PDB file of C-alpha atoms in Angstrom:
ATOM      1  CA  GLN A   1      16.695 -35.867  12.540  1.00  0.00           C
ATOM      2  CA  ILE A   2      13.458 -37.013  10.839  1.00  0.00           C
ATOM      3  CA  LYS A   3      11.836 -34.018  11.502  1.00  0.00           C
ATOM      4  CA  ASN A   4      15.048 -31.809  10.400  1.00  0.00           C
ATOM      5  CA  GLU A   5      15.645 -33.275   7.190  1.00  0.00           C
ATOM      6  CA  ARG A   6      11.860 -32.726   5.839  1.00  0.00           C
ATOM      7  CA  ASN A   7      12.709 -28.983   7.281  1.00  0.00           C
ATOM      8  CA  THR A   8      12.369 -26.986   4.053  1.00  0.00           C
ATOM      9  CA  GLN A   9      12.780 -23.531   5.844  1.00  0.00           C
ATOM     10  CA  LYS A  10      16.727 -24.531   7.593  1.00  0.00           C
ATOM     11  CA  ASP A  11      18.380 -23.235   4.533  1.00  0.00           C
ATOM     12  CA  THR A  12      17.024 -19.810   4.514  1.00  0.00           C
ATOM     13  CA  ASP A  13      18.427 -16.723   4.642  1.00  0.00           C
ATOM     14  CA  ARG A  14      16.859 -14.265   6.424  1.00  0.00           C
ATOM     15  CA  GLN A  15      19.251 -11.608   4.856  1.00  0.00           C
ATOM     16  CA  ALA A  16      18.377 -11.844   2.029  1.00  0.00           C
ATOM     17  CA  GLU A  17      16.664  -9.420   0.017  1.00  0.00           C
ATOM     18  CA  ILE A  18      13.450 -10.596  -0.388  1.00  0.00           C
ATOM     19  CA  PHE A  19      12.814  -9.930   3.409  1.00  0.00           C
ATOM     20  CA  GLN A  20      13.789  -6.776   2.901  1.00  0.00           C
ATOM     21  CA  ILE A  21      10.679  -6.033   1.092  1.00  0.00           C
ATOM     22  CA  GLY A  22       8.822  -4.006   4.233  1.00  0.00           C
ATOM     23  CA  ILE A  23       5.619  -3.208   2.569  1.00  0.00           C
ATOM     24  CA  PRO A  24       2.819  -5.996   2.451  1.00  0.00           C
ATOM     25  CA  VAL A  25       2.598  -8.141  -0.870  1.00  0.00           C
ATOM     26  CA  LEU A  26      -1.697  -8.241  -0.697  1.00  0.00           C
ATOM     27  CA  CYS A  27      -4.194 -11.471  -2.124  1.00  0.00           C
ATOM     28  CA  PRO A  28      -5.803 -10.295  -5.444  1.00  0.00           C
ATOM     29  CA  GLU A  29      -8.978 -12.192  -4.010  1.00  0.00           C
ATOM     30  CA  CYS A  30      -9.375 -10.683  -0.552  1.00  0.00           C
ATOM     31  CA  LYS A  31      -6.721  -8.346  -0.540  1.00  0.00           C
ATOM     32  CA  LYS A  32      -4.925  -9.600   2.710  1.00  0.00           C
ATOM     33  CA  PRO A  33      -1.353 -10.371   3.055  1.00  0.00           C
ATOM     34  CA  LEU A  34       0.594 -13.016   1.770  1.00  0.00           C
ATOM     35  CA  ILE A  35       2.450 -14.743   4.127  1.00  0.00           C
ATOM     36  CA  ARG A  36       5.884 -16.445   1.830  1.00  0.00           C
ATOM     37  CA  ARG A  37       6.496 -19.816   2.087  1.00  0.00           C
ATOM     38  CA  GLN A  38       9.904 -21.163   0.753  1.00  0.00           C
ATOM     39  CA  ASP A  39      10.421 -25.077  -0.433  1.00  0.00           C
ATOM     40  CA  LYS A  40      13.558 -25.972  -1.921  1.00  0.00           C
ATOM     41  CA  ARG A  41      12.300 -29.654  -3.302  1.00  0.00           C
ATOM     42  CA  CYS A  42       9.672 -27.453  -5.916  1.00  0.00           C
ATOM     43  CA  LYS A  43      10.819 -26.390  -8.767  1.00  0.00           C
ATOM     44  CA  CYS A  44       9.281 -22.560  -7.917  1.00  0.00           C
ATOM     45  CA  LYS A  45      10.954 -22.114  -4.313  1.00  0.00           C
ATOM     46  CA  GLY A  46       8.969 -18.800  -3.766  1.00  0.00           C
ATOM     47  CA  ARG A  47       4.974 -19.369  -2.823  1.00  0.00           C
ATOM     48  CA  TRP A  48       2.965 -16.748  -1.405  1.00  0.00           C
ATOM     49  CA  SER A  49       0.180 -18.041   0.616  1.00  0.00           C
ATOM     50  CA  CYS A  50      -3.084 -16.279   1.794  1.00  0.00           C
ATOM     51  CA  GLU A  51      -3.421 -18.296   5.549  1.00  0.00           C
ATOM     52  CA  GLN A  52      -5.765 -15.336   7.514  1.00  0.00           C
ATOM     53  CA  GLN A  53      -7.861 -17.225   9.413  1.00  0.00           C
ATOM     54  CA  ASP A  54     -10.626 -15.767   7.756  1.00  0.00           C
ATOM     55  CA  GLY A  55      -8.849 -15.836   4.341  1.00  0.00           C
ATOM     56  CA  CYS A  56      -9.370 -17.050   0.887  1.00  0.00           C
ATOM     57  CA  LYS A  57      -6.275 -19.578   0.922  1.00  0.00           C
ATOM     58  CA  THR A  58      -5.042 -18.848  -2.236  1.00  0.00           C
ATOM     59  CA  LEU A  59      -1.722 -20.146  -3.433  1.00  0.00           C
ATOM     60  CA  ILE A  60       0.449 -18.480  -5.477  1.00  0.00           C
ATOM     61  CA  ALA A  61       3.758 -19.362  -7.170  1.00  0.00           C
ATOM     62  CA  LYS A  62       6.589 -16.457  -7.596  1.00  0.00           C
ATOM     63  CA  ASP A  63      10.337 -17.183  -7.662  1.00  0.00           C
ATOM     64  CA  ASP A  64      11.560 -14.223  -5.562  1.00  0.00           C
ATOM     65  CA  SER A  65      13.940 -13.469  -8.022  1.00  0.00           C
ATOM     66  CA  GLU A  66      11.636 -12.927 -10.443  1.00  0.00           C
ATOM     67  CA  LEU A  67       8.721 -10.690  -8.125  1.00  0.00           C
ATOM     68  CA  LEU A  68      12.270  -8.733  -6.748  1.00  0.00           C
ATOM     69  CA  ALA A  69      12.810  -8.024 -11.115  1.00  0.00           C
ATOM     70  CA  ASP A  70       9.041  -6.941 -11.652  1.00  0.00           C
ATOM     71  CA  ILE A  71       9.340  -4.540  -8.802  1.00  0.00           C
ATOM     72  CA  THR A  72      12.213  -3.026  -9.858  1.00  0.00           C
ATOM     73  CA  ALA A  73      11.038  -2.742 -13.289  1.00  0.00           C
ATOM     74  CA  ILE A  74       7.854  -0.990 -12.463  1.00  0.00           C
ATOM     75  CA  ILE A  75      10.013   1.456 -10.260  1.00  0.00           C
ATOM     76  CA  ASN A  76      11.883   1.789 -13.366  1.00  0.00           C
ATOM     77  CA  GLN A  77       9.526   2.555 -15.202  1.00  0.00           C
ATOM     78  CA  LEU A  78       7.828   5.509 -13.158  1.00  0.00           C
ATOM     79  CA  ILE A  79      11.490   6.815 -12.537  1.00  0.00           C
ATOM     80  CA  SER A  80      11.406   6.975 -16.473  1.00  0.00           C
ATOM     81  CA  ASN A  81       7.960   9.091 -16.683  1.00  0.00           C
ATOM     82  CA  PRO A  82       7.358  10.400 -12.452  1.00  0.00           C
ATOM     83  CA  TRP A  83       4.556  12.528 -14.867  1.00  0.00           C
ATOM     84  CA  SER A  84       2.465   9.197 -14.908  1.00  0.00           C
ATOM     85  CA  VAL A  85       1.638   9.882 -11.519  1.00  0.00           C
ATOM     86  CA  ARG A  86      -1.527  11.746 -10.284  1.00  0.00           C
ATOM     87  CA  ALA A  87      -3.389  11.769  -7.999  1.00  0.00           C
ATOM     88  CA  ASN A  88      -7.297  10.270  -8.033  1.00  0.00           C
ATOM     89  CA  GLU A  89      -9.857  13.441  -8.689  1.00  0.00           C
ATOM     90  CA  GLU A  90     -12.516  11.306  -7.448  1.00  0.00           C
ATOM     91  CA  ARG A  91     -11.699  10.790  -3.968  1.00  0.00           C
ATOM     92  CA  ARG A  92     -14.835  11.088  -2.167  1.00  0.00           C
ATOM     93  CA  THR A  93     -16.146  14.992  -0.915  1.00  0.00           C
ATOM     94  CA  GLU A  94     -18.979  14.350   1.525  1.00  0.00           C
ATOM     95  CA  THR A  95     -19.218  15.290   4.903  1.00  0.00           C
ATOM     96  CA  SER A  96     -18.152  12.176   6.835  1.00  0.00           C
ATOM     97  CA  ILE A  97     -21.000  11.275   9.815  1.00  0.00           C
ATOM     98  CA  GLU A  98     -19.160  12.296  12.699  1.00  0.00           C
ATOM     99  CA  LEU A  99     -18.733  16.059  11.396  1.00  0.00           C
ATOM    100  CA  GLN A 100     -22.220  15.928  10.144  1.00  0.00           C
ATOM    101  CA  ARG A 101     -22.925  15.082  14.361  1.00  0.00           C
ATOM    102  CA  LEU A 102     -20.569  18.239  15.437  1.00  0.00           C
ATOM    103  CA  ASN A 103     -22.088  20.692  13.142  1.00  0.00           C
ATOM    104  CA  ASN A 104     -25.619  19.399  14.186  1.00  0.00           C
ATOM    105  CA  GLU A 105     -24.887  19.887  17.759  1.00  0.00           C
ATOM    106  CA  ILE A 106     -23.068  23.347  17.011  1.00  0.00           C
ATOM    107  CA  GLY A 107     -25.771  24.606  14.896  1.00  0.00           C
ATOM    108  CA  PHE A 108     -28.305  23.375  18.737  1.00  0.00           C
ATOM    109  CA  MET A 109     -25.992  24.990  20.612  1.00  0.00           C
ATOM    110  CA  LEU A 110     -26.419  28.564  18.495  1.00  0.00           C
ATOM    111  CA  ASP A 111     -29.655  28.293  18.153  1.00  0.00           C
ATOM    112  CA  SER A 112     -30.302  27.963  22.048  1.00  0.00           C
ATOM    113  CA  ASN A 113     -31.167  31.138  23.897  1.00  0.00           C
ATOM    114  CA  ASP A 114     -28.717  30.435  26.976  1.00  0.00           C
ATOM    115  CA  ILE A 115     -25.190  29.876  24.966  1.00  0.00           C
ATOM    116  CA  ASP A 116     -22.890  27.980  27.174  1.00  0.00           C
ATOM    117  CA  LYS A 117     -19.878  29.484  25.771  1.00  0.00           C
ATOM    118  CA  THR A 118     -16.907  27.556  27.237  1.00  0.00           C
ATOM    119  CA  ALA A 119     -19.067  24.038  25.772  1.00  0.00           C
ATOM    120  CA  LEU A 120     -19.594  25.950  22.692  1.00  0.00           C
ATOM    121  CA  ARG A 121     -15.812  26.631  21.996  1.00  0.00           C
ATOM    122  CA  LYS A 122     -14.915  22.813  23.183  1.00  0.00           C
ATOM    123  CA  LYS A 123     -17.728  22.085  20.850  1.00  0.00           C
ATOM    124  CA  LEU A 124     -15.611  23.859  17.973  1.00  0.00           C
ATOM    125  CA  PHE A 125     -12.633  22.790  18.391  1.00  0.00           C
ATOM    126  CA  GLU A 126     -13.741  19.606  18.415  1.00  0.00           C
ATOM    127  CA  CYS A 127     -15.232  20.149  14.823  1.00  0.00           C
ATOM    128  CA  MET A 128     -11.942  22.141  13.406  1.00  0.00           C
ATOM    129  CA  ALA A 129     -10.267  19.161  14.448  1.00  0.00           C
ATOM    130  CA  GLN A 130     -11.963  16.464  12.836  1.00  0.00           C
ATOM    131  CA  LYS A 131     -11.958  18.496   9.296  1.00  0.00           C
ATOM    132  CA  TYR A 132      -8.377  19.001   9.469  1.00  0.00           C
ATOM    133  CA  LYS A 133      -8.279  15.257  10.251  1.00  0.00           C
ATOM    134  CA  GLU A 134     -10.562  14.293   6.870  1.00  0.00           C
ATOM    135  CA  ILE A 135      -8.615  16.631   5.043  1.00  0.00           C
ATOM    136  CA  ASP A 136      -7.349  14.937   1.295  1.00  0.00           C
ATOM    137  CA  SER A 137      -3.822  14.626   1.199  1.00  0.00           C
ATOM    138  CA  THR A 138      -3.606  13.118  -1.878  1.00  0.00           C
ATOM    139  CA  ARG A 139      -2.166  15.866  -4.104  1.00  0.00           C
ATOM    140  CA  TYR A 140       0.558  16.219  -1.632  1.00  0.00           C
ATOM    141  CA  SER A 141       1.222  12.768  -1.482  1.00  0.00           C
ATOM    142  CA  THR A 142       1.375  12.997  -5.486  1.00  0.00           C
ATOM    143  CA  GLN A 143       3.684  15.619  -5.300  1.00  0.00           C
ATOM    144  CA  ARG A 144       5.888  14.071  -3.118  1.00  0.00           C
ATOM    145  CA  LEU A 145       6.073  10.584  -4.666  1.00  0.00           C
ATOM    146  CA  ILE A 146       6.495  12.711  -8.425  1.00  0.00           C
ATOM    147  CA  ASP A 147       9.438  14.732  -7.025  1.00  0.00           C
ATOM    148  CA  GLU A 148      11.182  11.235  -5.234  1.00  0.00           C
ATOM    149  CA  LEU A 149      11.281   9.827  -8.544  1.00  0.00           C
ATOM    150  CA  ILE A 150      12.584  12.986 -10.413  1.00  0.00           C
ATOM    151  CA  ALA A 151      15.427  13.151  -7.748  1.00  0.00           C
ATOM    152  CA  THR A 152      16.336   9.514  -8.470  1.00  0.00           C
ATOM    153  CA  GLU A 153      18.429   7.588 -11.129  1.00  0.00           C
ATOM    154  CA  PRO A 154      17.152   4.281 -12.787  1.00  0.00           C
ATOM    155  CA  LEU A 155      17.877   1.379 -10.408  1.00  0.00           C
ATOM    156  CA  ASP A 156      20.584  -1.419 -11.517  1.00  0.00           C
ATOM    157  CA  THR A 157      19.010  -3.716  -8.454  1.00  0.00           C
ATOM    158  CA  PHE A 158      16.364  -4.007  -6.179  1.00  0.00           C
ATOM    159  CA  SER A 159      15.901  -1.228  -4.002  1.00  0.00           C
ATOM    160  CA  PRO A 160      13.935  -1.486  -0.572  1.00  0.00           C
ATOM    161  CA  ASP A 161      14.193   1.891   0.768  1.00  0.00           C
ATOM    162  CA  LEU A 162      13.313   3.165  -2.553  1.00  0.00           C
ATOM    163  CA  LEU A 163      10.099   1.066  -2.780  1.00  0.00           C
ATOM    164  CA  LYS A 164       9.552   1.791   1.143  1.00  0.00           C
ATOM    165  CA  LYS A 165       9.369   5.436   0.255  1.00  0.00           C
ATOM    166  CA  ILE A 166       6.762   5.550  -2.944  1.00  0.00           C
ATOM    167  CA  ALA A 167       4.872   2.437  -2.128  1.00  0.00           C
ATOM    168  CA  LYS A 168       2.233   0.905   0.921  1.00  0.00           C
ATOM    169  CA  ALA A 169       1.689  -2.854  -0.946  1.00  0.00           C
ATOM    170  CA  ILE A 170       2.743  -4.872  -3.888  1.00  0.00           C
ATOM    171  CA  MET A 171      -0.958  -6.894  -5.497  1.00  0.00           C
ATOM    172  CA  LEU A 172       0.373 -10.426  -6.607  1.00  0.00           C
ATOM    173  CA  GLN A 173      -1.910 -11.773  -9.225  1.00  0.00           C
ATOM    174  CA  LYS A 174      -2.933 -15.299  -9.292  1.00  0.00           C
ATOM    175  CA  ASP A 175      -0.908 -15.649 -12.673  1.00  0.00           C
ATOM    176  CA  GLY A 176       2.228 -13.498 -11.194  1.00  0.00           C
ATOM    177  CA  THR A 177       1.797 -10.650 -12.176  1.00  0.00           C
ATOM    178  CA  VAL A 178       2.743  -8.039 -10.431  1.00  0.00           C
ATOM    179  CA  ALA A 179       1.745  -4.416  -9.338  1.00  0.00           C
ATOM    180  CA  LEU A 180       2.528  -1.814  -7.176  1.00  0.00           C
ATOM    181  CA  ILE A 181      -0.290   0.663  -4.717  1.00  0.00           C
ATOM    182  CA  LEU A 182       1.505   3.715  -4.263  1.00  0.00           C
ATOM    183  CA  THR A 183       1.413   6.020  -1.182  1.00  0.00           C
ATOM    184  CA  ASN A 184      -1.125   8.062  -3.407  1.00  0.00           C
ATOM    185  CA  ASP A 185      -3.562   4.749  -3.433  1.00  0.00           C
ATOM    186  CA  GLN A 186      -2.646   4.588  -7.200  1.00  0.00           C
ATOM    187  CA  ILE A 187      -2.164   1.017  -9.055  1.00  0.00           C
ATOM    188  CA  ILE A 188       0.902   0.640 -11.124  1.00  0.00           C
ATOM    189  CA  ARG A 189       1.496  -1.948 -13.556  1.00  0.00           C
ATOM    190  CA  LYS A 190       4.496  -3.329 -15.470  1.00  0.00           C
ATOM    191  CA  GLU A 191       4.295  -2.296 -19.030  1.00  0.00           C
ATOM    192  CA  SER A 192       4.425  -4.985 -21.286  1.00  0.00           C
ATOM    193  CA  ASP A 193       7.604  -5.748 -23.164  1.00  0.00           C
ATOM    194  CA  ASP A 194       7.433  -3.620 -26.175  1.00  0.00           C
ATOM    195  CA  GLY A 195       6.372  -0.867 -24.008  1.00  0.00           C
ATOM    196  CA  SER A 196       2.793   0.182 -25.343  1.00  0.00           C
ATOM    197  CA  HIS A 197       0.290  -1.102 -22.395  1.00  0.00           C
ATOM    198  CA  ASN A 198       0.679   0.932 -18.808  1.00  0.00           C
ATOM    199  CA  PRO A 199      -2.510  -0.072 -16.751  1.00  0.00           C
ATOM    200  CA  THR A 200      -3.218   2.443 -13.968  1.00  0.00           C
ATOM    201  CA  THR A 201      -5.777   2.951 -11.406  1.00  0.00           C
TER     202      THR A 201
END
């Protein structure tokens, strides 16, 4: 009975919108997923803590309603200006170690006096598969993001489905500010109240 009275989770509604987010909320220090804790005895009932075994033990207070409102505000900000979404032109372009290895092996086989055509064909296919795997799809995912935002009306309430379509994670800072990490890896933060500041990376 005492244990039941001390249980701060017993009145938790697991169908609430906060449980429908569907993407991780990341720690600003170690970038690992935060875990949501709720304590009805506290003024701020929602708390996000870093409880990974090798995590940094960060604890951030953020009410569920405020978090959802901030996420919705950022999404509406993107809907009102879809062209703020842009591809990162500084993506890596160097050849991976694996691709270098395959190219070197193919070159060695071609320099051989006795070429094993079956083995060479197999190695060429491996090389092509690796090149395909390393294709940078940032521009494609960025255009999909823009198209999705153009086709969407401003939100009146939080939309977990739209959030999962356009973002891969949420970054929650220690001061409670929120940023979305979009599917193209761009980070979008909430504009200031006067709309004059929208830092993105």
